[in-house]
Every structure is written in C-alpha cells, then in structure tokens.
Short mmCIF file of C-alpha atoms and ligand atoms in Angstrom, two decimals:
data_model
loop_
_atom_site.label_atom_id
_atom_site.label_comp_id
_atom_site.label_asym_id
_atom_site.label_seq_id
_atom_site.Cartn_x
_atom_site.Cartn_y
_atom_site.Cartn_z
CA MET A 11 98.52 87.00 98.08
CA ASN A 12 100.15 86.87 101.50
CA GLU A 13 98.21 86.23 104.73
CA LEU A 14 97.59 89.92 105.43
CA GLN A 15 96.30 90.50 101.92
CA LYS A 16 94.02 87.47 102.25
CA THR A 17 92.65 88.81 105.53
CA ILE A 18 91.89 92.17 103.90
CA CYS A 19 90.23 90.35 101.02
CA ASN A 20 88.09 88.34 103.46
CA ILE A 21 86.95 91.44 105.36
CA GLY A 22 86.15 92.99 101.98
CA VAL A 23 86.19 96.67 102.92
CA VAL A 24 88.82 99.06 104.23
CA PRO A 25 87.67 102.19 106.06
CA VAL A 26 89.87 105.17 105.21
CA ILE A 27 90.05 107.31 108.35
CA LYS A 28 91.19 110.80 109.30
CA LEU A 29 91.34 111.41 113.03
CA THR A 30 91.88 114.97 114.17
CA ASN A 31 91.50 114.00 117.83
CA PRO A 32 93.06 110.54 118.11
CA LEU A 33 93.19 110.55 121.92
CA ARG A 34 89.44 111.08 122.12
CA ASP A 35 88.25 109.13 119.07
CA ALA A 36 90.62 106.27 118.18
CA GLY A 37 89.41 103.97 120.98
CA PRO A 38 85.64 104.23 120.44
CA LEU A 39 86.09 104.18 116.67
CA SER A 40 88.03 100.92 116.87
CA ASP A 41 85.21 99.48 119.02
CA ALA A 42 82.67 100.53 116.38
CA LEU A 43 84.65 99.03 113.50
CA CYS A 44 85.07 95.71 115.30
CA GLU A 45 81.40 95.64 116.31
CA GLY A 46 80.45 96.36 112.71
CA GLY A 47 82.44 93.37 111.44
CA VAL A 48 85.18 95.50 109.92
CA PRO A 49 88.22 94.92 112.15
CA ILE A 50 90.52 96.94 109.93
CA ALA A 51 91.53 100.60 109.77
CA GLU A 52 93.56 102.65 107.33
CA ILE A 53 94.56 105.65 109.42
CA THR A 54 95.66 108.44 107.15
CA PHE A 55 98.50 110.85 107.76
CA ARG A 56 96.14 113.61 106.63
CA ALA A 57 95.97 114.52 110.29
CA ALA A 58 98.83 114.62 112.77
CA GLY A 59 98.92 111.79 115.29
CA ALA A 60 98.05 108.98 112.88
CA ASP A 61 100.68 106.82 114.58
CA GLU A 62 99.19 107.64 117.98
CA ALA A 63 95.77 106.57 116.70
CA MET A 64 97.20 103.27 115.42
CA LYS A 65 98.77 102.56 118.83
CA ILE A 66 95.53 103.28 120.67
CA MET A 67 93.50 101.01 118.39
CA LEU A 68 95.99 98.18 118.67
CA GLU A 69 96.18 98.41 122.46
CA ARG A 70 92.41 98.11 122.59
CA HIS A 71 92.04 95.49 119.84
CA PRO A 72 95.35 93.66 119.35
CA ASN A 73 93.86 91.50 116.59
CA MET A 74 92.68 94.41 114.51
CA LEU A 75 94.46 94.98 111.22
CA VAL A 76 95.68 98.55 111.47
CA GLY A 77 97.79 100.36 108.89
CA ALA A 78 98.55 103.79 107.53
CA GLY A 79 97.13 105.69 104.58
CA THR A 80 98.18 108.79 102.67
CA VAL A 81 101.79 107.86 103.35
CA LEU A 82 104.02 110.30 101.49
CA THR A 83 107.42 109.82 103.14
CA THR A 84 109.69 107.08 104.45
CA GLU A 85 109.52 108.78 107.87
CA GLN A 86 105.80 108.03 107.94
CA VAL A 87 106.59 104.40 107.10
CA ASP A 88 108.95 104.31 110.11
CA LYS A 89 106.31 105.88 112.37
CA THR A 90 103.76 103.29 111.22
CA ILE A 91 106.09 100.38 111.93
CA ALA A 92 106.97 101.82 115.35
CA ALA A 93 103.25 102.12 116.15
CA GLY A 94 102.65 98.47 115.23
CA GLY A 95 100.92 99.23 111.92
CA LYS A 96 100.89 96.33 109.49
CA PHE A 97 100.39 97.95 106.09
CA ILE A 98 101.11 101.11 104.14
CA VAL A 99 98.84 102.75 101.57
CA THR A 100 100.16 105.51 99.33
CA PRO A 101 98.00 107.68 97.05
CA GLY A 102 100.36 107.28 94.10
CA LEU A 103 103.10 104.89 93.04
CA ASP A 104 106.38 106.07 94.53
CA VAL A 105 109.16 103.60 93.77
CA GLU A 106 111.34 104.80 96.66
CA ILE A 107 108.59 104.25 99.23
CA VAL A 108 107.62 100.87 97.78
CA LYS A 109 111.23 99.68 97.91
CA TYR A 110 111.64 101.06 101.43
CA CYS A 111 108.54 99.14 102.60
CA GLN A 112 109.82 95.98 100.94
CA GLN A 113 113.18 96.38 102.72
CA LYS A 114 111.41 96.89 106.03
CA GLY A 115 109.09 93.96 105.42
CA ILE A 116 105.83 95.87 105.61
CA VAL A 117 103.06 95.32 103.05
CA VAL A 118 102.49 98.29 100.75
CA PHE A 119 99.56 99.17 98.53
CA PRO A 120 100.52 102.00 96.16
CA GLY A 121 97.86 103.93 94.29
CA CYS A 122 97.89 102.96 90.60
CA THR A 123 95.49 103.90 87.80
CA THR A 124 97.42 103.61 84.53
CA ALA A 125 99.12 100.90 82.49
CA THR A 126 102.42 102.63 83.26
CA ASP A 127 101.75 102.44 87.02
CA TYR A 128 100.77 98.78 86.72
CA HIS A 129 103.89 97.99 84.70
CA THR A 130 106.10 99.63 87.32
CA ALA A 131 104.22 97.77 90.07
CA TYR A 132 104.77 94.52 88.17
CA LYS A 133 108.51 95.14 88.04
CA LEU A 134 108.46 95.83 91.79
CA GLY A 135 106.93 92.41 92.40
CA LEU A 136 103.66 93.71 93.85
CA GLU A 137 100.46 91.67 93.78
CA VAL A 138 97.77 93.92 95.24
CA LEU A 139 97.41 97.59 94.32
CA LYS A 140 95.27 100.45 95.50
CA PHE A 141 93.29 101.84 92.56
CA PHE A 142 92.93 105.53 93.36
CA PRO A 143 90.99 107.71 92.74
CA ALA A 144 88.72 104.96 91.46
CA GLU A 145 85.57 106.66 90.22
CA GLN A 146 87.38 109.70 88.90
CA SER A 147 89.87 107.54 86.98
CA GLY A 148 87.39 105.43 85.06
CA GLY A 149 86.03 103.16 87.78
CA LEU A 150 85.25 99.54 87.18
CA ALA A 151 85.49 99.82 83.39
CA LYS A 152 89.10 100.93 83.68
CA ILE A 153 89.92 98.33 86.32
CA LYS A 154 88.59 95.62 84.00
CA ALA A 155 90.43 97.01 80.98
CA LEU A 156 93.74 97.08 82.88
CA SER A 157 93.20 93.55 84.17
CA ALA A 158 93.46 92.19 80.61
CA PRO A 159 97.21 92.77 80.26
CA PHE A 160 97.81 92.77 84.01
CA SER A 161 95.79 89.77 85.15
CA MET A 162 98.28 89.11 87.95
CA PHE A 163 96.98 91.99 90.07
CA LYS A 164 94.10 92.33 92.52
CA VAL A 165 93.11 95.89 93.31
CA MET A 166 91.56 97.88 96.14
CA PRO A 167 89.55 100.75 94.67
CA THR A 168 89.06 103.88 96.76
CA GLY A 169 87.84 107.33 95.78
CA GLY A 170 84.13 107.69 95.20
CA VAL A 171 83.31 104.21 96.49
CA ASN A 172 80.20 104.19 98.68
CA LEU A 173 77.15 102.11 99.60
CA LYS A 174 75.59 102.82 96.18
CA ASN A 175 78.35 101.38 94.00
CA LEU A 176 80.00 98.99 96.48
CA ALA A 177 78.12 95.93 95.15
CA ASP A 178 79.29 96.55 91.58
CA TYR A 179 82.93 96.79 92.64
CA ALA A 180 82.77 93.89 95.09
CA ALA A 181 81.26 91.55 92.50
CA CYS A 182 84.26 91.96 90.19
CA PRO A 183 86.83 89.18 90.70
CA VAL A 184 89.72 91.63 90.21
CA ILE A 185 88.73 93.45 93.40
CA ALA A 186 90.49 92.40 96.62
CA ALA A 187 88.57 94.84 98.83
CA CYS A 188 86.93 98.26 98.53
CA GLY A 189 88.07 101.27 100.49
CA GLY A 190 86.60 104.61 101.34
CA THR A 191 85.94 107.33 103.82
CA TYR A 192 82.17 106.78 103.65
CA MET A 193 82.21 104.29 106.56
CA CYS A 194 83.82 106.80 108.94
CA PRO A 195 82.75 110.30 107.85
CA ASP A 196 84.36 113.20 109.73
CA LYS A 197 80.96 114.38 110.98
CA LEU A 198 80.01 111.06 112.60
CA ILE A 199 83.44 110.85 114.23
CA SER A 200 83.42 114.40 115.59
CA GLU A 201 79.87 113.94 116.91
CA GLY A 202 80.72 110.55 118.41
CA LYS A 203 77.94 108.80 116.50
CA TRP A 204 79.56 105.39 116.84
CA ASN A 205 76.33 103.43 116.33
CA GLU A 206 75.91 104.97 112.89
CA ILE A 207 79.44 103.88 112.01
CA VAL A 208 78.63 100.36 113.24
CA ASP A 209 75.59 100.39 110.90
CA LEU A 210 77.62 101.62 107.90
CA CYS A 211 80.16 98.86 108.51
CA LYS A 212 77.50 96.16 108.88
CA LYS A 213 75.76 97.30 105.70
CA SER A 214 79.06 97.30 103.81
CA VAL A 215 79.95 93.78 104.94
CA GLU A 216 76.48 92.57 103.96
CA ILE A 217 76.71 94.17 100.50
CA VAL A 218 80.13 92.62 99.83
CA LYS A 219 78.94 89.21 101.01
CA GLU A 220 75.91 89.31 98.72
CA ALA A 221 77.88 90.63 95.77
CA ARG A 222 80.42 87.83 96.07
CA ALA A 223 77.85 85.05 96.57
C1 3PG B 10 91.59 107.59 99.84
O1 3PG B 10 92.61 108.15 100.23
O2 3PG B 10 91.53 106.36 99.76
C2 3PG B 10 90.45 108.40 99.37
O3 3PG B 10 90.57 109.73 99.69
C3 3PG B 10 89.11 107.87 99.68
O4 3PG B 10 88.22 108.55 98.87
P1 3PG B 10 86.73 108.78 99.31
O5 3PG B 10 86.74 109.89 100.30
O6 3PG B 10 86.00 109.15 98.05
O7 3PG B 10 86.23 107.51 99.91
#
C-alpha cells in the first residue's frame, strides 16, 4: 500500500458524500468530518460542483484527504486533479479510467465484485479496490471468498455499510476501510445538522477501533 492508502486504512472509514449546495455546505461539512475524527471525504460527481466542493474543503483543511467518487469519465479525473483531489473512486472497473489515473499519478479505487474484476485489477497492478455494492453483492462472505485466490488485495466495501454492520466488516483483515453515505446523509446536510454528523463519525471511528483491537 502507498502512503495515501495507508492513511485511509488508518482512518478506517470513508464518508461518501453528495453535495447539492457545495458553496453553502462543503465548509461546515469538512469541519464536522475533521471534528469527528474522519478527515477524509469522497465527494461524488452525483451532483454538479463536486470539484468546487473539494476545493472549498481543501482551502479550509489543507491536511484533509479529499478525493472524488462516482467518477465516470476522464474529464472528471482532470477536474479532480485540478481541484487538488488526491484519489478517484469509480463504481465499476473501467480499464480506460484506471490507466488514465495511473498515467496522471492519482490513486484510483475501482469498484470490483467478481473474480473477473479482481483478475483485471491484478493485471492493472492495483492493490486496493472498492468493493461495490458490498451488501447487495454478497457482503463479507463474498469478500472473504474472493480473497482466497486474490490475497494480494485489500478492499473498501461500500453499499449497505452502516453502523450496524461496520464492526463485522472492519474486523476482517481484508478490509482497508469501510465507506458509505450513512455518515453524511442528505437530510442532515440539507438541514445543517453538523453535530449529528460529528457524532456519526465519532461512533464509526470508535467501532472500527474496537473491531480491529
Ligand atoms: C457508493 O457510491 O459508495 C455507494 O452509493 C454508497 O452506498 P450507501 O449509500 O449504501 O452507503
């Protein structure tokens, strides 16, 4: 694992975020994440202005680890790099985007859930994969089954991960970190309930710490 991947692994969770009003919400949300002990954000391109949100967060917290999620095009990779984003997450495994990220020197986590995906990822020289959608694709049982032939990978499950099953995922040595939207739900963001987001982050960090102990 490279330094960035190790940092993600140490934090243990990755909030997956959609910001429909980045100018209003990106700043206070980054404050809440940092206060909650989760100084990392995967800002998805599910809403316009993801790159703007990344810039705002990084201006406010230069040491935060900010990257892009739901990246579907190389243009979005370029926008992320221009905004100062440090990693790319894609929902599926797209060889063109992975190679483009490798050329540009930005870390990429493609979504993989099958032996075929893993095999392709192996040939691309990847070490850490997103496992998406985790629960719907067989969850921990499938992650463990795939780790038998592909023991070289660590994975970041997202999709159906929440406070209820976080401990089970985090306790598995194949897991680098767990991701999800549950830490930053749309409703809490739109209502500006930053303290509740701080609490969700703190709880998540605590669960991961205990599960790994
Ligand atoms: C993702 O892109 O990682 C997922 O949509 C997260 O899924 P969740 O909403 O179930 O956490």
